[in-house]
PDB file of C-alpha atoms in Angstrom:
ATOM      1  CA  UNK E 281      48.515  42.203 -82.211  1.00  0.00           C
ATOM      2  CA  UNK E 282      46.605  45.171 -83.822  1.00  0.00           C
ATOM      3  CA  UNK E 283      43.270  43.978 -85.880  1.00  0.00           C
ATOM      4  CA  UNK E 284      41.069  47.042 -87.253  1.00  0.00           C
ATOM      5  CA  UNK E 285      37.901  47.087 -85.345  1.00  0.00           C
ATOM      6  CA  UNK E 286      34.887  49.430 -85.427  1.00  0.00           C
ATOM      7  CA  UNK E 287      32.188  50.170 -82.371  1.00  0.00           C
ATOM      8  CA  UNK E 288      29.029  51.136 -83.464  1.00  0.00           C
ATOM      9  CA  UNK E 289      26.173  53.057 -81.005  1.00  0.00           C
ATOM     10  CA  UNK E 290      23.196  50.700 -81.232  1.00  0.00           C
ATOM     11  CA  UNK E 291      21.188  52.845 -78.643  1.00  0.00           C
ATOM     12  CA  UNK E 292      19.726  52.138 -75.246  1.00  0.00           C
ATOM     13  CA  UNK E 293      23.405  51.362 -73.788  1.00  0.00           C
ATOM     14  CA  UNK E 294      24.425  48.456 -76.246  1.00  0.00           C
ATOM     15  CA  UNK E 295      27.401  48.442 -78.733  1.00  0.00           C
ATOM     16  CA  UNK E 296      28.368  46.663 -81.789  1.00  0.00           C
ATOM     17  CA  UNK E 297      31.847  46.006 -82.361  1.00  0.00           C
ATOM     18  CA  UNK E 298      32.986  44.461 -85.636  1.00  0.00           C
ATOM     19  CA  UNK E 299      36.707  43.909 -85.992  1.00  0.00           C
ATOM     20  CA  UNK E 300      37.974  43.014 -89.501  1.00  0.00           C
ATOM     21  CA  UNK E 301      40.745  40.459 -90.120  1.00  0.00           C
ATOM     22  CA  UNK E 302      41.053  40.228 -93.838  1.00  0.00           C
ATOM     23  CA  UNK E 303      40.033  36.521 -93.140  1.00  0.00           C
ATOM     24  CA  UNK E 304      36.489  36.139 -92.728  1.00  0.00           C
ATOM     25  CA  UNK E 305      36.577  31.978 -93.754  1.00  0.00           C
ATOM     26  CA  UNK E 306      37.919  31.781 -90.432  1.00  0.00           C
ATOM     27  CA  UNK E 307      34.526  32.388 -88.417  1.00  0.00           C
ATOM     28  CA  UNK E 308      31.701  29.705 -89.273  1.00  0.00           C
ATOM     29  CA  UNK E 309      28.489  31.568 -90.326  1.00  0.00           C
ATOM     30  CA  UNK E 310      25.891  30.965 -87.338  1.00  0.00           C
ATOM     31  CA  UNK E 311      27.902  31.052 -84.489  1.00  0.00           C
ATOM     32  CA  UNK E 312      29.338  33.752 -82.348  1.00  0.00           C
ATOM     33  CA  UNK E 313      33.244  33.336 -82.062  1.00  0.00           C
ATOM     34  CA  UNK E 314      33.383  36.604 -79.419  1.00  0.00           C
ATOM     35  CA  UNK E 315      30.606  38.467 -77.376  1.00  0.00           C
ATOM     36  CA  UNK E 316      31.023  41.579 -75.182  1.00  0.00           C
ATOM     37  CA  UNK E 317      29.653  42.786 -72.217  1.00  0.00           C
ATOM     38  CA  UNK E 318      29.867  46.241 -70.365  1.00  0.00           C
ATOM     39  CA  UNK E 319      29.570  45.862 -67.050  1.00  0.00           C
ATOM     40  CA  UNK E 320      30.546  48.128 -63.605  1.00  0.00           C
ATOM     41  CA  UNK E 321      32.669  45.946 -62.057  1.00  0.00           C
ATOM     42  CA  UNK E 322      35.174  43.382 -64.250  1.00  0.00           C
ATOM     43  CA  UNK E 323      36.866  42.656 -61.443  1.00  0.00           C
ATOM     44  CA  UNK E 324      34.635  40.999 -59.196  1.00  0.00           C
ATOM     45  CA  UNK E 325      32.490  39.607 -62.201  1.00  0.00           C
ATOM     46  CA  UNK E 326      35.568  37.440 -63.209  1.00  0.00           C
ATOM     47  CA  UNK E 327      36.210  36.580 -59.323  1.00  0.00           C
ATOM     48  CA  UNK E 328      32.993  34.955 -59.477  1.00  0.00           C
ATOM     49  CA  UNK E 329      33.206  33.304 -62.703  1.00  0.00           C
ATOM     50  CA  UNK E 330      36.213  31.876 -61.609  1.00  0.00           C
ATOM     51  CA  UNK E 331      34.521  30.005 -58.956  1.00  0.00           C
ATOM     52  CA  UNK E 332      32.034  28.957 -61.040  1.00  0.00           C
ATOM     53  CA  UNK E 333      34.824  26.721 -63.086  1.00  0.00           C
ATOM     54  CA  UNK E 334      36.146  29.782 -65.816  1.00  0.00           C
ATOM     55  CA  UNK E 335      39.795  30.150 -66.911  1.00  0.00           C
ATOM     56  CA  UNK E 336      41.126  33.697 -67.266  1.00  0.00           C
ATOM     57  CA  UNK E 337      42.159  34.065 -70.979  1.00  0.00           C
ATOM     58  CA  UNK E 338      43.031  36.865 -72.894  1.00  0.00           C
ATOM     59  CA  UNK E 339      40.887  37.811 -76.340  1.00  0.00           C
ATOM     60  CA  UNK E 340      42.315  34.817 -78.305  1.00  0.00           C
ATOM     61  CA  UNK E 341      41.072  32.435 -75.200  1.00  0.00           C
ATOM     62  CA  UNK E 342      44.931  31.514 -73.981  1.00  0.00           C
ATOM     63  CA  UNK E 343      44.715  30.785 -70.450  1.00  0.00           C
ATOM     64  CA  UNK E 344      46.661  33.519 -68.218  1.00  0.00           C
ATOM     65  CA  UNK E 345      46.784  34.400 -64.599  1.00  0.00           C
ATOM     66  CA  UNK E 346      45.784  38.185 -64.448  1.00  0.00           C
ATOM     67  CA  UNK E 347      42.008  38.610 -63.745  1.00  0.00           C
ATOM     68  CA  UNK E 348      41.905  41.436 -66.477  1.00  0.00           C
ATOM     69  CA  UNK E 349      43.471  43.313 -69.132  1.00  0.00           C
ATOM     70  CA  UNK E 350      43.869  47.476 -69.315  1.00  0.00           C
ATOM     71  CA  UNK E 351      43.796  48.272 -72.839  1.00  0.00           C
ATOM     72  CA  UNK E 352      44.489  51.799 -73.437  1.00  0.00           C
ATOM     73  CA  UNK E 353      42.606  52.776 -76.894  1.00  0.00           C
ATOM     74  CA  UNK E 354      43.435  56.271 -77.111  1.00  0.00           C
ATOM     75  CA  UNK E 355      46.148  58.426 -75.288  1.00  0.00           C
ATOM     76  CA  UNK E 356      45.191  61.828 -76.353  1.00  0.00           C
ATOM     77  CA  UNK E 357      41.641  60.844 -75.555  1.00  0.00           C
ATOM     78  CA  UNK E 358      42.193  58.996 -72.396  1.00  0.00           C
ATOM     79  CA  UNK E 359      40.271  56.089 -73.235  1.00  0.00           C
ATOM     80  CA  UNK E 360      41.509  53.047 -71.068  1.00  0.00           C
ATOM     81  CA  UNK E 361      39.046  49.907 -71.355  1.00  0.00           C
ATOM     82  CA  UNK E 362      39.043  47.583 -68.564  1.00  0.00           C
ATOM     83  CA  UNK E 363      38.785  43.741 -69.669  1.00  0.00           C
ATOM     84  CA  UNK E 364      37.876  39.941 -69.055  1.00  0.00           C
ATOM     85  CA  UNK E 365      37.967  37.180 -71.187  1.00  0.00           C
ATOM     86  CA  UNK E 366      36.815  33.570 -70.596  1.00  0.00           C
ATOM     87  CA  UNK E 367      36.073  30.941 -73.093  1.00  0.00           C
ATOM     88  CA  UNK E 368      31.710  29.877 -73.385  1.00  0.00           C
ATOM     89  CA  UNK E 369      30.383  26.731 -72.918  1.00  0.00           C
ATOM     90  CA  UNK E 370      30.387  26.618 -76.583  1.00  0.00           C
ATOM     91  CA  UNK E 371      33.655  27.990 -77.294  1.00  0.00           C
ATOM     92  CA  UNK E 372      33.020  31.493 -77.690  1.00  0.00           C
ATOM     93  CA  UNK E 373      34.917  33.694 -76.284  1.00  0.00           C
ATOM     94  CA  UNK E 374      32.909  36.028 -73.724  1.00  0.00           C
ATOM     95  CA  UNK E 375      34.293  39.697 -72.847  1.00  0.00           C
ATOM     96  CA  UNK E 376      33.464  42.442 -69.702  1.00  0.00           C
ATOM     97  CA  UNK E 377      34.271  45.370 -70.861  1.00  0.00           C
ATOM     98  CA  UNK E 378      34.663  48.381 -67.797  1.00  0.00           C
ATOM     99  CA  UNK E 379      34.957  52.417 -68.940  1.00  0.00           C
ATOM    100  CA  UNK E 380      38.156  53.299 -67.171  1.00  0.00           C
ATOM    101  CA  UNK E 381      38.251  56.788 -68.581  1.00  0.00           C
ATOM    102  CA  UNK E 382      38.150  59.898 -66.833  1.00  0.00           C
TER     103      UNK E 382
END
């Protein structure tokens, strides 16, 4: 599944990203339905947030087995992004996100 997203540079490390559905109703105004996080290490982040109780899921917070995803964003660029998903205590879904480009 492709949905248009765009990352904006907030400053001092921290990045927006707004994706765009063409279905806004879908997300209840006041709550967060996904969150991101760039961390150093996604692997051992979701090794202990699995034994704190978390599921691996993938984006759309269906369960899977694999610890992480590699999402490749650009070839010509290189850009490979590194990441977790686990569902919130209130249903959100919660990414790491890890820089895997050279």
């Amino acid at each position: 599944m492709q949905v248009p997203c765009a990352m904006v540079d907030a400053g001092d490390g921290v990045c927006i990203e707004i994706f765009g559905n063409g279905s806004s109703d879908e997300i209840k105004i006041g709550t967060y339905s996904h969150m991101c996080y760039e961390v150093e290490d996604v692997e051992n982040i979701m090794k202990y947030l699995n034994k704190k109780g978390y599921a691996f899921t993938d984006s759309m917070g269906n369960l899977q087995k694999e610890l992480y995803i590699d999402f490749t964003m650009s070839k010509e660029c290189n850009i490979i992004w590194r990441c977790g998903f686990i569902v919130g205590p209130c249903g959100e879904i919660i990414e790491f996100l890890q820089d895997m480009s050279c």
